[in-house]
Coordinates of C-alpha atoms in Angstrom, one line a residue:
M1 CA 0.0 0.0 0.0
A2 CA 2.9 2.4 0.8
G3 CA 4.6 1.6 -2.4
T4 CA 1.4 2.4 -4.3
I5 CA 1.0 5.8 -2.6
Q6 CA 4.6 6.7 -3.3
T7 CA 4.2 5.8 -7.0
L8 CA 1.1 8.0 -7.2
I9 CA 3.0 10.9 -5.6
F10 CA 5.9 10.4 -7.9
T11 CA 4.0 11.2 -11.1
P12 CA 3.1 14.8 -10.4
L13 CA 6.4 15.5 -8.7
T14 CA 8.2 14.4 -11.8
T15 CA 6.2 16.7 -13.9
K16 CA 6.9 19.5 -11.5
S17 CA 10.5 18.8 -11.4
L18 CA 10.9 18.9 -15.1
F19 CA 8.9 22.2 -15.3
F20 CA 11.0 23.7 -12.5
R21 CA 14.2 22.6 -14.2
Y22 CA 13.1 24.4 -17.4
R23 CA 12.2 27.7 -15.6
N24 CA 15.1 27.7 -13.1
P25 CA 18.1 26.1 -14.7
S26 CA 20.3 27.7 -12.0
S27 CA 19.1 25.3 -9.3
P28 CA 20.3 21.8 -10.2
P29 CA 20.8 20.7 -6.5
T30 CA 17.0 20.9 -5.8
Y31 CA 16.3 18.7 -8.7
S32 CA 18.9 16.1 -7.9
I33 CA 17.9 15.8 -4.2
S34 CA 14.2 15.4 -4.9
L35 CA 15.0 12.9 -7.7
S36 CA 17.3 10.8 -5.6
R37 CA 14.7 10.8 -2.8
R38 CA 12.0 9.6 -5.1
R39 CA 14.3 6.9 -6.5
S40 CA 14.9 5.7 -3.0
L41 CA 11.2 5.8 -2.2
I42 CA 10.3 3.9 -5.3
S43 CA 13.2 1.4 -5.4
R44 CA 12.3 -0.1 -2.1
P45 CA 8.8 -1.3 -3.1
I46 CA 10.0 -2.5 -6.5
R47 CA 12.8 -4.5 -4.9
A48 CA 10.3 -5.8 -2.3
C49 CA 7.9 -7.0 -5.1
D50 CA 10.7 -8.4 -7.2
V51 CA 12.0 -11.0 -4.8
P52 CA 8.9 -13.1 -4.6
N53 CA 8.3 -12.9 -8.3
Q54 CA 11.7 -14.3 -8.9
K55 CA 11.0 -17.1 -6.4
E56 CA 7.7 -17.9 -8.1
G57 CA 9.4 -18.0 -11.5
N58 CA 12.0 -20.4 -10.2
G59 CA 9.2 -22.6 -8.7
K60 CA 7.4 -22.7 -12.0
R61 CA 10.6 -23.6 -13.8
A62 CA 11.3 -26.3 -11.3
K63 CA 7.8 -27.8 -11.8
A64 CA 8.1 -27.6 -15.6
D65 CA 11.5 -29.4 -15.3
Q66 CA 9.8 -32.1 -13.2
V67 CA 7.0 -32.5 -15.7
S68 CA 9.5 -32.7 -18.6
K69 CA 11.6 -35.3 -16.8
S70 CA 8.5 -37.4 -16.0
A71 CA 7.5 -37.2 -19.7
D72 CA 11.0 -38.2 -20.8
G73 CA 10.8 -41.1 -18.3
L74 CA 7.6 -42.3 -20.0
L75 CA 9.1 -42.1 -23.5
W76 CA 11.3 -45.2 -22.9
A77 CA 8.3 -47.1 -21.6
R78 CA 6.1 -46.5 -24.7
P79 CA 7.8 -49.1 -26.9
L80 CA 7.6 -51.7 -24.1
L81 CA 3.9 -51.0 -23.6
S82 CA 3.3 -51.2 -27.3
F83 CA 5.2 -54.5 -27.5
A84 CA 3.2 -55.9 -24.6
S85 CA -0.1 -54.9 -26.1
T86 CA 0.8 -56.4 -29.5
N87 CA 2.1 -59.7 -28.0
F88 CA -0.3 -60.0 -25.1
L89 CA -1.2 -63.6 -25.6
P90 CA 2.4 -65.0 -25.8
L91 CA 3.5 -62.9 -22.8
A92 CA 0.4 -64.1 -20.8
L93 CA 1.2 -67.7 -21.6
L94 CA 4.9 -67.3 -20.7
G95 CA 3.9 -65.4 -17.6
G96 CA 1.6 -68.2 -16.5
V97 CA 4.3 -70.9 -17.0
A98 CA 6.9 -68.8 -15.2
L99 CA 4.5 -68.1 -12.3
G100 CA 3.7 -71.8 -12.0
L101 CA 7.4 -72.7 -11.8
G102 CA 8.3 -69.9 -9.5
C103 CA 5.3 -69.9 -7.1
P104 CA 3.5 -73.2 -7.4
S105 CA 1.6 -73.0 -4.1
I106 CA -1.0 -70.5 -5.3
G107 CA -1.5 -72.4 -8.6
C108 CA -2.0 -75.7 -6.7
L109 CA -4.6 -74.0 -4.5
A110 CA -6.5 -72.6 -7.6
D111 CA -6.3 -76.1 -9.1
K112 CA -7.7 -77.6 -5.9
Y113 CA -10.9 -75.5 -6.3
S114 CA -11.2 -76.3 -10.1
L115 CA -10.6 -72.8 -11.3
S116 CA -9.5 -74.2 -14.7
K117 CA -13.1 -75.2 -15.4
F118 CA -14.3 -71.6 -14.9
S119 CA -11.5 -70.2 -17.0
T120 CA -12.2 -72.5 -19.9
F121 CA -15.9 -71.7 -19.7
G122 CA -15.1 -68.0 -19.7
I123 CA -12.8 -68.3 -22.8
F124 CA -15.7 -69.7 -24.8
I125 CA -18.2 -67.2 -23.4
V126 CA -15.9 -64.5 -24.8
S127 CA -15.6 -66.3 -28.1
G128 CA -19.4 -66.4 -28.4
L129 CA -19.6 -62.7 -27.5
T130 CA -17.2 -61.7 -30.2
L131 CA -18.7 -64.0 -32.9
R132 CA -20.2 -61.9 -35.7
S133 CA -22.7 -63.6 -38.0
A134 CA -22.2 -61.2 -40.9
D135 CA -18.6 -62.1 -41.2
I136 CA -19.4 -65.8 -41.5
G137 CA -22.0 -65.1 -44.2
A138 CA -19.4 -63.1 -46.2
A139 CA -17.5 -66.3 -46.8
R140 CA -20.2 -68.0 -49.0
E141 CA -18.5 -67.3 -52.3
A142 CA -15.4 -69.2 -51.2
W143 CA -17.2 -72.2 -49.7
P144 CA -15.2 -74.8 -51.6
V145 CA -12.0 -73.5 -50.0
G146 CA -13.7 -73.4 -46.6
L147 CA -14.9 -77.0 -47.0
L148 CA -11.3 -78.0 -47.9
G149 CA -10.0 -76.2 -44.9
L150 CA -12.4 -78.1 -42.6
I151 CA -11.4 -81.4 -44.1
S152 CA -7.7 -80.6 -43.6
I153 CA -8.1 -79.4 -40.1
L154 CA -10.4 -82.2 -38.8
L155 CA -9.5 -85.2 -41.0
F156 CA -6.1 -84.8 -42.7
T157 CA -3.8 -83.2 -40.1
P158 CA -4.7 -85.5 -37.2
Y159 CA -2.9 -88.3 -39.2
F160 CA 0.4 -86.5 -38.4
S161 CA -0.1 -87.5 -34.8
K162 CA 0.9 -91.1 -35.9
I163 CA 4.3 -89.7 -37.0
I164 CA 4.8 -87.8 -33.8
L165 CA 4.2 -90.9 -31.7
H166 CA 7.3 -92.5 -33.1
L167 CA 9.5 -89.9 -31.4
Q168 CA 11.6 -91.2 -28.5
L169 CA 11.5 -88.7 -25.7
Q170 CA 11.4 -89.0 -21.9
P171 CA 9.0 -88.1 -20.4
Q172 CA 6.6 -89.7 -22.9
E173 CA 4.0 -87.1 -22.1
F174 CA 5.9 -84.6 -24.2
V175 CA 5.3 -86.8 -27.3
T176 CA 1.7 -87.6 -26.4
G177 CA 0.9 -83.9 -25.8
L178 CA 2.2 -83.0 -29.3
A179 CA 0.2 -85.9 -30.8
L180 CA -2.9 -84.6 -29.0
F181 CA -2.2 -81.1 -30.3
C182 CA -2.4 -82.5 -33.9
C183 CA -6.0 -83.6 -33.3
M184 CA -7.2 -80.2 -32.3
P185 CA -9.2 -77.7 -34.5
T186 CA -7.6 -74.4 -35.5
T187 CA -6.8 -71.4 -33.3
L188 CA -9.6 -69.2 -32.1
S189 CA -8.2 -65.8 -32.9
S190 CA -4.6 -65.8 -34.2
G191 CA -5.3 -67.4 -37.5
V192 CA -8.0 -64.8 -38.4
A193 CA -5.8 -61.9 -37.2
L194 CA -2.8 -63.1 -39.2
T195 CA -5.0 -63.6 -42.3
Q196 CA -6.2 -59.9 -42.0
L197 CA -2.5 -58.7 -41.7
A198 CA -1.6 -60.7 -44.8
G199 CA -4.5 -59.3 -46.8
G200 CA -6.3 -62.6 -47.0
N201 CA -10.0 -63.5 -46.9
S202 CA -10.7 -62.8 -43.2
A203 CA -14.4 -63.8 -43.6
L204 CA -13.3 -67.2 -44.9
A205 CA -10.8 -67.5 -42.1
L206 CA -13.4 -66.7 -39.5
A207 CA -15.9 -69.2 -41.0
M208 CA -13.3 -72.0 -41.0
T209 CA -12.3 -71.1 -37.4
V210 CA -15.9 -71.2 -36.0
I211 CA -17.1 -74.2 -37.8
S212 CA -14.0 -76.3 -37.2
N213 CA -14.2 -75.6 -33.5
L214 CA -17.9 -76.5 -33.4
L215 CA -17.4 -79.7 -35.3
G216 CA -14.1 -80.4 -33.6
I217 CA -15.9 -80.8 -30.2
L218 CA -17.8 -83.7 -31.8
I219 CA -14.9 -85.2 -33.8
I220 CA -12.0 -84.9 -31.3
P221 CA -13.0 -87.8 -29.1
F222 CA -13.0 -90.2 -32.0
S223 CA -9.8 -88.8 -33.5
I224 CA -8.0 -89.3 -30.1
S225 CA -9.4 -92.8 -29.8
K226 CA -8.3 -93.7 -33.3
F227 CA -4.9 -92.0 -33.7
I228 CA -3.5 -91.8 -30.2
A229 CA -5.2 -94.1 -27.7
S230 CA -4.2 -97.2 -29.7
G231 CA -0.6 -96.1 -30.0
V232 CA -0.3 -95.3 -26.3
G233 CA -2.3 -98.3 -25.2
V234 CA -5.0 -96.4 -23.4
S235 CA -8.8 -96.6 -23.9
V236 CA -10.6 -93.2 -24.1
P237 CA -14.2 -92.9 -22.9
T238 CA -15.4 -91.3 -26.1
K239 CA -19.0 -90.7 -25.1
Q240 CA -18.1 -89.2 -21.8
L241 CA -15.4 -87.0 -23.3
L242 CA -17.9 -85.8 -26.0
K243 CA -20.5 -85.0 -23.4
S244 CA -17.9 -83.1 -21.3
L245 CA -16.6 -81.1 -24.3
V246 CA -20.1 -80.1 -25.3
L247 CA -20.9 -78.8 -21.8
T248 CA -17.5 -77.1 -21.4
L249 CA -17.0 -75.6 -24.9
L250 CA -20.1 -75.7 -27.0
V251 CA -22.6 -74.5 -24.4
P252 CA -20.7 -71.4 -23.3
L253 CA -20.0 -70.6 -27.0
I254 CA -23.7 -70.7 -27.9
L255 CA -24.6 -68.9 -24.7
G256 CA -22.2 -66.0 -25.5
K257 CA -23.6 -65.8 -29.0
V258 CA -27.2 -65.7 -27.7
V259 CA -26.3 -63.0 -25.2
R260 CA -24.7 -61.0 -28.0
E261 CA -27.7 -61.2 -30.3
S262 CA -30.1 -60.4 -27.5
F263 CA -28.6 -57.1 -26.6
R264 CA -27.7 -54.9 -29.6
G265 CA -25.9 -52.4 -27.4
L266 CA -23.7 -55.1 -26.0
A267 CA -22.8 -56.3 -29.5
D268 CA -21.7 -52.7 -30.4
F269 CA -19.7 -52.5 -27.2
V270 CA -17.9 -55.8 -27.8
D271 CA -17.1 -54.8 -31.4
Q272 CA -15.6 -51.5 -30.3
N273 CA -13.5 -53.2 -27.6
R274 CA -12.4 -56.4 -29.4
K275 CA -8.9 -56.0 -28.3
L276 CA -10.0 -55.8 -24.6
F277 CA -12.0 -59.0 -24.9
S278 CA -9.1 -60.7 -26.7
Q279 CA -6.8 -59.7 -23.7
I280 CA -9.5 -61.0 -21.2
S281 CA -9.5 -64.3 -23.2
A282 CA -5.7 -64.5 -23.1
V283 CA -5.6 -64.0 -19.3
L284 CA -8.2 -66.7 -18.8
L285 CA -6.2 -69.0 -21.1
S286 CA -2.9 -68.3 -19.2
L287 CA -4.6 -69.5 -16.0
V288 CA -4.7 -73.1 -17.2
P289 CA -1.0 -73.7 -17.9
W290 CA -0.2 -71.7 -14.7
M291 CA -2.3 -74.2 -12.6
Q292 CA -1.1 -77.3 -14.5
V293 CA 2.6 -76.3 -14.4
S294 CA 2.2 -75.5 -10.7
R295 CA 0.8 -79.0 -10.1
S296 CA 3.4 -80.7 -12.2
R297 CA 6.4 -78.6 -11.1
P298 CA 8.3 -81.4 -9.3
L299 CA 8.2 -83.6 -12.4
L300 CA 9.1 -80.6 -14.7
L301 CA 12.2 -79.8 -12.7
M302 CA 13.3 -83.4 -13.3
V303 CA 13.2 -83.0 -17.1
K304 CA 16.5 -82.3 -18.7
P305 CA 16.6 -78.9 -20.5
E306 CA 17.9 -80.5 -23.7
V307 CA 14.9 -82.8 -23.8
F308 CA 12.5 -79.9 -23.5
L309 CA 14.4 -78.1 -26.3
V310 CA 13.9 -81.2 -28.5
A311 CA 10.2 -81.1 -27.7
I312 CA 10.1 -77.4 -28.7
G313 CA 11.9 -78.1 -31.9
A314 CA 9.5 -81.0 -32.7
G315 CA 6.6 -78.6 -32.3
A316 CA 8.2 -76.1 -34.7
V317 CA 8.9 -78.9 -37.2
L318 CA 5.3 -80.1 -36.9
H319 CA 4.1 -76.6 -37.9
F320 CA 6.4 -76.5 -40.9
I321 CA 5.1 -79.9 -42.0
L322 CA 1.5 -78.7 -41.7
L323 CA 2.3 -75.5 -43.7
A324 CA 4.0 -77.4 -46.4
F325 CA 1.2 -80.0 -46.6
N326 CA -1.5 -77.3 -46.9
I327 CA 0.4 -75.2 -49.4
M328 CA 0.8 -78.4 -51.6
V329 CA -2.9 -79.2 -51.3
I330 CA -4.1 -75.7 -52.3
K331 CA -1.6 -75.5 -55.2
S332 CA -2.6 -78.9 -56.5
L333 CA -6.3 -78.2 -56.4
S334 CA -5.7 -74.8 -58.0
T335 CA -4.0 -76.5 -60.9
L336 CA -6.6 -79.3 -61.3
S337 CA -9.7 -76.9 -61.1
G338 CA -8.8 -74.5 -63.9
G339 CA -5.7 -72.6 -62.9
G340 CA -6.1 -68.8 -62.4
Q341 CA -9.9 -68.8 -62.8
S342 CA -10.4 -71.2 -59.9
V343 CA -11.6 -70.1 -56.5
F344 CA -8.6 -72.1 -55.1
A345 CA -6.2 -69.9 -57.1
K346 CA -7.3 -66.6 -55.6
E347 CA -4.5 -65.3 -53.4
E348 CA -6.7 -64.1 -50.6
N349 CA -8.4 -67.5 -50.3
S350 CA -5.2 -69.5 -50.4
I351 CA -3.7 -67.2 -47.7
A352 CA -6.7 -67.8 -45.4
F353 CA -6.6 -71.6 -46.1
V354 CA -2.9 -72.0 -45.4
L355 CA -2.8 -70.0 -42.2
V356 CA -6.0 -71.3 -40.6
A357 CA -5.6 -75.0 -41.6
S358 CA -2.0 -75.1 -40.4
Q359 CA -2.6 -73.9 -36.8
K360 CA -3.9 -75.8 -33.8
T361 CA -5.7 -74.3 -30.8
L362 CA -4.4 -74.5 -27.3
P363 CA -7.7 -73.8 -25.3
V364 CA -9.5 -76.8 -26.7
M365 CA -6.3 -78.9 -26.1
V366 CA -6.2 -77.8 -22.5
A367 CA -9.9 -78.6 -22.0
V368 CA -9.4 -82.1 -23.5
V369 CA -6.4 -82.8 -21.2
E370 CA -8.5 -81.7 -18.2
K371 CA -11.4 -84.0 -19.1
L372 CA -9.1 -87.0 -19.7
G373 CA -8.2 -86.9 -16.0
G374 CA -4.6 -88.2 -16.4
A375 CA -5.4 -91.0 -18.8
F376 CA -2.4 -90.1 -20.9
G377 CA -0.1 -89.0 -18.1
E378 CA 0.6 -85.9 -16.0
S379 CA -1.4 -83.0 -17.4
G380 CA 1.3 -80.4 -16.9
L381 CA 3.8 -82.4 -18.9
L382 CA 1.2 -82.9 -21.7
V383 CA 0.4 -79.2 -21.9
L384 CA 3.8 -77.6 -21.6
P385 CA 5.2 -78.6 -25.1
C386 CA 1.9 -77.6 -26.6
V387 CA 2.2 -74.1 -25.1
A388 CA 5.6 -73.9 -26.8
A389 CA 4.1 -75.2 -30.0
H390 CA 1.3 -72.7 -29.9
L391 CA 3.8 -69.8 -29.5
N392 CA 6.0 -71.3 -32.2
Q393 CA 3.2 -71.3 -34.8
I394 CA 2.3 -67.7 -34.0
I395 CA 5.9 -66.5 -34.4
L396 CA 6.6 -68.6 -37.5
D397 CA 3.4 -67.4 -39.2
T398 CA 4.2 -63.8 -38.3
F399 CA 7.4 -64.1 -40.3
L400 CA 5.5 -65.8 -43.1
V401 CA 3.0 -63.0 -43.2
N402 CA 5.8 -60.4 -43.3
F403 CA 7.4 -62.3 -46.2
W404 CA 4.2 -62.3 -48.2
A405 CA 3.7 -58.6 -47.5
R406 CA 7.2 -57.8 -48.8
N407 CA 6.7 -59.9 -51.9
D408 CA 3.3 -58.2 -52.5
N409 CA 4.9 -54.7 -52.2
S410 CA 7.7 -55.7 -54.5
S411 CA 5.3 -56.9 -57.2
K412 CA 3.2 -53.8 -56.9
K413 CA 6.3 -51.6 -57.4
L414 CA 7.3 -53.7 -60.5
K415 CA 3.8 -53.2 -62.0
A416 CA 3.9 -49.5 -61.3
S417 CA 7.2 -49.1 -63.0

């Protein structure tokens, strides 16, 4: 307040001083004294106001520096978060296995209360919620390719389990698990996703995925009994397994689909958040190997690392064989049915066929092992090589999709030039 009054007084005095200086040039001391006094009067309040302003500016700069440092700290995390989001399913599966090996007590407790049954039920509820009828109907034009895909998935590729059973590995469950993996239908999501990335017929891929999983529930018990049980020397209760798979897999899938169609707002919400539901399904899926590895940890620790590496390699070789077989089948039928004019010769159809028919699903495999109740050995030993095989097929097919994309871009550039 004092500083304000002095400033108000200063303005007329300055005017007066200048006028007085003009009329009385012979009296400079009066001017200099009054001016120096006014400077001293004014300088104090200015200095008093200046100090806190400087402190406030320093505080703001410090806060800005902290914000910039925190922003810089988040920059390095963005690639990691992006990688985790893109590869959520493999990371969830690896996390489940690692948690089961590192902290088995919680997994054993969850297994004791049959949490795996609820997780499997939840996986297929989510599958039913995300199932779009319009996408399946869009595959009608390519129905011959879809029919071929179903025959390959459910009838041809299970024969390769006979070859796998000739492998000599200890524990025997590693071999039996991979043989069971051959009898499964195609993957629930990754085949369709990779088909979209490769520019293939995603509607056809989705149709083959849904129908093969529905029919697979009915066919798997007979495939296991024919191709694996006789080779291992175990009898499979086919009718009981069929009933169990229908209740565990087919019923929740239909229930999820009915709920989706009953509430239009829910269908829109699911379609807008498909990535979220995919991640929920991945978490539910990772719970099963976590519990099974926890339960089988003492036996797993007895397995030599080189044996497990051989089992992983066998799973990768199996996927290469399935890819080669399906490529040969689609090329042969393309040639026999009229060449470039055939529905089998269309690139988008052949991409969908090769990717979807060459993959095998882990959730159905896990459900089958659970329902077999140890008939083929320790469930954790059966599932672990299949987890590795599931990851292998996703990784290998990702490289294949990138290879196709590069070739497609190169051909487009050649045509443009």
